[in-house]
């Protein structure tokens, strides 16, 4: 499981260097968890009615009030392809945006790609589905995510207060190269043309390799890829350093700084691998991008990402750089201003891909979840009478035991290798559980 959560590019880079044997290795050995039968007292369970938005809102209002004063509210997903996780997070996001002043929702998706999606949604008569296919990883290309974006689009057309969709990841680098090149051409006095031209050249190779890695038998010039990626990192760094003095309007400079940061993050794996001789921490990079979205004390953002990322605890104990824990970095950056909600399920179906690396075009299909592991949190929570509920992890008390907890990524696997031993309170402030779930609905 662990390479599902490591740097998207690092997985490919290290695999080509024969440092990683397979795309989905077994989870690491962990301390023996408590697997005795556990019965949760009814007082811990907060049932949720999901028959309508109104009934859902009434049930989760105490939970929402806990989130309201935080700068970063992270909403996890126990799989990358569960319809209910997308829909219920949309409803929570809508409440926070309509009633508690949140204006940004950030996806586990490339930052600049998502910026272009956000800008596209603002255009008159813009169709949501084509924009999603052009700018989102395929894990987001479903009807449930379309509901969120359609609502955002409609809200913005009716209100002066504008809502934004953001990204916190860095996989593709051509989008930011194109945005920076456009700014350099529009403002030639900035003196950025040569640097953005160099960045575009490196980005073209980078993104073409990334697109080809899922193709069986694909071959590429590895050494040229390494040297070009390292050059891309240094160019992005030069752009970052040049921007404070570049002759750009303030708002355009702020945009350029975000694009340059995204580019540097996208190429960071090559710097870490070639110069520092180590793997890159995707979670630290996503935390850095999240932090950039809330520069002021009154700024807020809602983050949608996998449970393993939003967790305060590293999911894969033997892989501290890449085993999850974006939430741990954010907590250190913004102590006391971070709230994390995990989500989980026991049975049903989920959408996943057999592609080794997630892209915008990875084909998604429905798969059945394997039965929960004996003694796991999923087995315990699945035995609760309420089909949908949330619980406060700090209220578990004596039941706050270290038990197997399932993390299903974008691959079809959901068996014994997809668990890590957790006390829920170490990972989340609260957990939303849906006993039986369905695969995300393919985008029409």
Short mmCIF file of N, CA, C and O in Angstrom, two decimals, residues 203-268:
data_model
loop_
_atom_site.label_atom_id
_atom_site.label_comp_id
_atom_site.label_asym_id
_atom_site.label_seq_id
_atom_site.Cartn_x
_atom_site.Cartn_y
_atom_site.Cartn_z
N UNK A 203 9.43 21.02 -18.28
CA UNK A 203 8.09 20.54 -17.95
C UNK A 203 7.53 19.64 -19.05
O UNK A 203 6.82 18.67 -18.77
N UNK A 204 7.84 19.95 -20.29
CA UNK A 204 7.35 19.13 -21.40
C UNK A 204 7.86 17.71 -21.30
O UNK A 204 7.09 16.74 -21.48
N UNK A 205 9.14 17.55 -21.01
CA UNK A 205 9.68 16.21 -20.85
C UNK A 205 9.10 15.53 -19.62
O UNK A 205 8.68 14.36 -19.67
N UNK A 206 9.03 16.27 -18.54
CA UNK A 206 8.52 15.72 -17.29
C UNK A 206 7.11 15.16 -17.46
O UNK A 206 6.81 14.03 -17.09
N UNK A 207 6.22 15.96 -18.03
CA UNK A 207 4.82 15.54 -18.14
C UNK A 207 4.63 14.44 -19.18
O UNK A 207 3.75 13.60 -19.05
N UNK A 208 5.46 14.45 -20.22
CA UNK A 208 5.35 13.39 -21.22
C UNK A 208 5.78 12.05 -20.64
O UNK A 208 5.16 11.01 -20.92
N UNK A 209 6.81 12.05 -19.79
CA UNK A 209 7.24 10.82 -19.12
C UNK A 209 6.16 10.36 -18.16
O UNK A 209 5.81 9.16 -18.11
N UNK A 210 5.62 11.28 -17.39
CA UNK A 210 4.58 10.92 -16.42
C UNK A 210 3.39 10.28 -17.11
O UNK A 210 2.82 9.30 -16.63
N UNK A 211 3.00 10.83 -18.27
CA UNK A 211 1.87 10.29 -19.01
C UNK A 211 2.18 8.90 -19.57
O UNK A 211 1.29 8.06 -19.68
N UNK A 212 3.46 8.67 -19.90
CA UNK A 212 3.81 7.40 -20.53
C UNK A 212 4.08 6.26 -19.58
O UNK A 212 4.08 5.09 -19.99
N UNK A 213 4.29 6.54 -18.30
CA UNK A 213 4.70 5.50 -17.36
C UNK A 213 3.67 4.40 -17.16
O UNK A 213 4.01 3.30 -16.74
N UNK A 214 2.40 4.70 -17.43
CA UNK A 214 1.37 3.68 -17.28
C UNK A 214 1.25 2.78 -18.50
O UNK A 214 0.50 1.80 -18.48
N UNK A 215 1.98 3.11 -19.57
CA UNK A 215 1.91 2.32 -20.80
C UNK A 215 2.87 1.14 -20.74
O UNK A 215 4.07 1.32 -20.48
N UNK A 216 2.35 -0.04 -20.96
CA UNK A 216 3.19 -1.25 -20.91
C UNK A 216 4.29 -1.17 -21.96
O UNK A 216 4.04 -0.85 -23.13
N UNK A 217 5.51 -1.46 -21.54
CA UNK A 217 6.64 -1.44 -22.45
C UNK A 217 7.19 -0.06 -22.74
O UNK A 217 8.09 0.08 -23.57
N UNK A 218 6.68 0.95 -22.04
CA UNK A 218 7.14 2.33 -22.29
C UNK A 218 8.62 2.46 -21.90
O UNK A 218 9.04 2.03 -20.84
N UNK A 219 9.39 3.07 -22.78
CA UNK A 219 10.80 3.30 -22.52
C UNK A 219 11.09 4.80 -22.65
O UNK A 219 10.52 5.48 -23.49
N UNK A 220 11.98 5.29 -21.82
CA UNK A 220 12.30 6.71 -21.86
C UNK A 220 13.76 6.91 -21.47
O UNK A 220 14.37 6.04 -20.82
N UNK A 221 14.36 8.03 -21.88
CA UNK A 221 15.77 8.31 -21.55
C UNK A 221 15.91 8.72 -20.08
O UNK A 221 15.80 9.90 -19.75
N UNK A 222 16.18 7.77 -19.21
CA UNK A 222 16.17 8.03 -17.79
C UNK A 222 17.16 9.11 -17.39
O UNK A 222 16.83 9.99 -16.57
N UNK A 223 18.36 9.07 -17.90
CA UNK A 223 19.37 10.06 -17.51
C UNK A 223 18.96 11.46 -17.95
O UNK A 223 19.15 12.43 -17.22
N UNK A 224 18.38 11.56 -19.15
CA UNK A 224 17.92 12.87 -19.61
C UNK A 224 16.76 13.37 -18.74
O UNK A 224 16.64 14.56 -18.45
N UNK A 225 15.91 12.43 -18.32
CA UNK A 225 14.79 12.77 -17.44
C UNK A 225 15.31 13.32 -16.10
O UNK A 225 14.83 14.33 -15.59
N UNK A 226 16.33 12.63 -15.55
CA UNK A 226 16.91 13.07 -14.28
C UNK A 226 17.54 14.45 -14.41
O UNK A 226 17.31 15.34 -13.57
N UNK A 227 18.35 14.65 -15.44
CA UNK A 227 19.05 15.93 -15.58
C UNK A 227 18.07 17.05 -15.90
O UNK A 227 18.20 18.17 -15.39
N UNK A 228 17.07 16.77 -16.72
CA UNK A 228 16.06 17.77 -17.05
C UNK A 228 15.22 18.12 -15.82
O UNK A 228 14.90 19.30 -15.60
N UNK A 229 14.88 17.11 -15.01
CA UNK A 229 14.11 17.36 -13.80
C UNK A 229 14.87 18.21 -12.80
O UNK A 229 14.31 19.12 -12.17
N UNK A 230 16.17 17.94 -12.67
CA UNK A 230 16.99 18.74 -11.76
C UNK A 230 17.11 20.17 -12.27
O UNK A 230 17.03 21.13 -11.49
N UNK A 231 17.27 20.32 -13.58
CA UNK A 231 17.33 21.66 -14.16
C UNK A 231 16.01 22.40 -13.94
O UNK A 231 16.01 23.60 -13.64
N UNK A 232 14.89 21.67 -14.07
CA UNK A 232 13.59 22.28 -13.81
C UNK A 232 13.48 22.81 -12.39
O UNK A 232 12.92 23.89 -12.16
N UNK A 233 14.01 22.05 -11.44
CA UNK A 233 13.99 22.50 -10.04
C UNK A 233 14.78 23.80 -9.87
O UNK A 233 14.29 24.75 -9.24
N UNK A 234 15.99 23.84 -10.45
CA UNK A 234 16.82 25.04 -10.29
C UNK A 234 16.19 26.25 -10.99
O UNK A 234 16.28 27.38 -10.49
N UNK A 235 15.55 26.02 -12.15
CA UNK A 235 14.90 27.13 -12.85
C UNK A 235 13.72 27.66 -12.03
O UNK A 235 13.53 28.87 -11.91
N UNK A 236 12.92 26.74 -11.49
CA UNK A 236 11.79 27.17 -10.65
C UNK A 236 12.29 27.96 -9.45
O UNK A 236 11.67 28.95 -9.04
N UNK A 237 13.42 27.53 -8.89
CA UNK A 237 14.01 28.24 -7.75
C UNK A 237 14.45 29.64 -8.17
O UNK A 237 14.25 30.61 -7.43
N UNK A 238 15.03 29.76 -9.36
CA UNK A 238 15.46 31.08 -9.86
C UNK A 238 14.25 31.99 -10.08
O UNK A 238 14.32 33.19 -9.80
N UNK A 239 13.17 31.42 -10.59
CA UNK A 239 11.96 32.23 -10.80
C UNK A 239 11.44 32.72 -9.45
O UNK A 239 11.06 33.89 -9.31
N UNK A 240 11.41 31.83 -8.47
CA UNK A 240 10.97 32.23 -7.13
C UNK A 240 11.78 33.42 -6.62
O UNK A 240 11.23 34.38 -6.07
N UNK A 241 13.08 33.34 -6.78
CA UNK A 241 13.97 34.38 -6.26
C UNK A 241 13.87 35.67 -7.07
O UNK A 241 14.14 36.76 -6.54
N UNK A 242 13.49 35.55 -8.35
CA UNK A 242 13.40 36.74 -9.20
C UNK A 242 12.09 37.49 -9.00
O UNK A 242 12.01 38.70 -9.27
N UNK A 243 11.06 36.82 -8.54
CA UNK A 243 9.73 37.42 -8.48
C UNK A 243 9.61 38.64 -7.56
O UNK A 243 8.90 39.59 -7.90
N UNK A 244 10.26 38.67 -6.40
CA UNK A 244 10.10 39.87 -5.54
C UNK A 244 10.50 41.17 -6.23
O UNK A 244 9.91 42.23 -5.97
N UNK A 245 11.49 41.10 -7.13
CA UNK A 245 11.95 42.31 -7.82
C UNK A 245 11.36 42.45 -9.22
O UNK A 245 11.57 43.48 -9.88
N UNK A 246 10.66 41.45 -9.70
CA UNK A 246 10.10 41.49 -11.05
C UNK A 246 9.02 42.57 -11.15
O UNK A 246 8.25 42.78 -10.22
N UNK A 247 8.97 43.24 -12.28
CA UNK A 247 8.00 44.32 -12.49
C UNK A 247 6.65 43.71 -12.90
O UNK A 247 6.34 43.55 -14.07
N UNK A 248 5.88 43.37 -11.88
CA UNK A 248 4.56 42.78 -12.07
C UNK A 248 3.57 43.46 -11.13
O UNK A 248 3.94 43.87 -10.03
N UNK A 249 2.31 43.58 -11.54
CA UNK A 249 1.29 44.06 -10.60
C UNK A 249 1.21 43.11 -9.41
O UNK A 249 1.50 41.92 -9.53
N UNK A 250 0.80 43.65 -8.27
CA UNK A 250 0.82 42.86 -7.04
C UNK A 250 0.06 41.54 -7.17
O UNK A 250 0.56 40.49 -6.79
N UNK A 251 -1.16 41.59 -7.69
CA UNK A 251 -1.97 40.37 -7.78
C UNK A 251 -1.33 39.36 -8.73
O UNK A 251 -1.39 38.15 -8.49
N UNK A 252 -0.74 39.86 -9.80
CA UNK A 252 -0.08 38.95 -10.75
C UNK A 252 1.18 38.35 -10.13
O UNK A 252 1.51 37.19 -10.38
N UNK A 253 1.87 39.12 -9.31
CA UNK A 253 3.05 38.60 -8.62
C UNK A 253 2.65 37.48 -7.66
O UNK A 253 3.32 36.46 -7.57
N UNK A 254 1.54 37.69 -6.94
CA UNK A 254 1.07 36.66 -6.00
C UNK A 254 0.72 35.37 -6.74
O UNK A 254 1.03 34.27 -6.28
N UNK A 255 0.06 35.51 -7.90
CA UNK A 255 -0.24 34.32 -8.70
C UNK A 255 1.04 33.63 -9.14
O UNK A 255 1.17 32.41 -9.05
N UNK A 256 1.99 34.42 -9.63
CA UNK A 256 3.25 33.86 -10.11
C UNK A 256 4.00 33.14 -9.00
O UNK A 256 4.62 32.09 -9.22
N UNK A 257 3.97 33.70 -7.80
CA UNK A 257 4.65 33.06 -6.67
C UNK A 257 4.05 31.69 -6.37
O UNK A 257 4.77 30.73 -6.08
N UNK A 258 2.72 31.58 -6.47
CA UNK A 258 2.08 30.28 -6.24
C UNK A 258 2.43 29.29 -7.35
O UNK A 258 2.69 28.11 -7.09
N UNK A 259 2.44 29.75 -8.60
CA UNK A 259 2.79 28.86 -9.71
C UNK A 259 4.25 28.40 -9.59
O UNK A 259 4.57 27.22 -9.84
N UNK A 260 5.13 29.31 -9.20
CA UNK A 260 6.55 28.95 -9.05
C UNK A 260 6.74 27.94 -7.92
O UNK A 260 7.55 27.01 -8.04
N UNK A 261 6.01 28.14 -6.82
CA UNK A 261 6.07 27.17 -5.73
C UNK A 261 5.60 25.81 -6.20
O UNK A 261 6.23 24.78 -5.89
N UNK A 262 4.51 25.78 -6.95
CA UNK A 262 3.99 24.52 -7.47
C UNK A 262 5.01 23.84 -8.38
O UNK A 262 5.24 22.63 -8.31
N UNK A 263 5.65 24.62 -9.25
CA UNK A 263 6.67 24.07 -10.15
C UNK A 263 7.84 23.50 -9.36
O UNK A 263 8.34 22.40 -9.65
N UNK A 264 8.28 24.23 -8.36
CA UNK A 264 9.42 23.76 -7.55
C UNK A 264 9.05 22.48 -6.81
O UNK A 264 9.87 21.55 -6.71
N UNK A 265 7.81 22.40 -6.31
CA UNK A 265 7.35 21.18 -5.67
C UNK A 265 7.31 20.02 -6.65
O UNK A 265 7.67 18.89 -6.33
N UNK A 266 6.87 20.31 -7.89
CA UNK A 266 6.78 19.26 -8.90
C UNK A 266 8.14 18.68 -9.26
O UNK A 266 8.25 17.49 -9.60
N UNK A 267 9.16 19.51 -9.22
CA UNK A 267 10.51 19.05 -9.57
C UNK A 267 11.34 18.67 -8.34
O UNK A 267 12.48 18.23 -8.48
N UNK A 268 10.79 18.85 -7.16
CA UNK A 268 11.56 18.64 -5.93
C UNK A 268 12.10 17.23 -5.81
O UNK A 268 13.19 17.01 -5.28
#
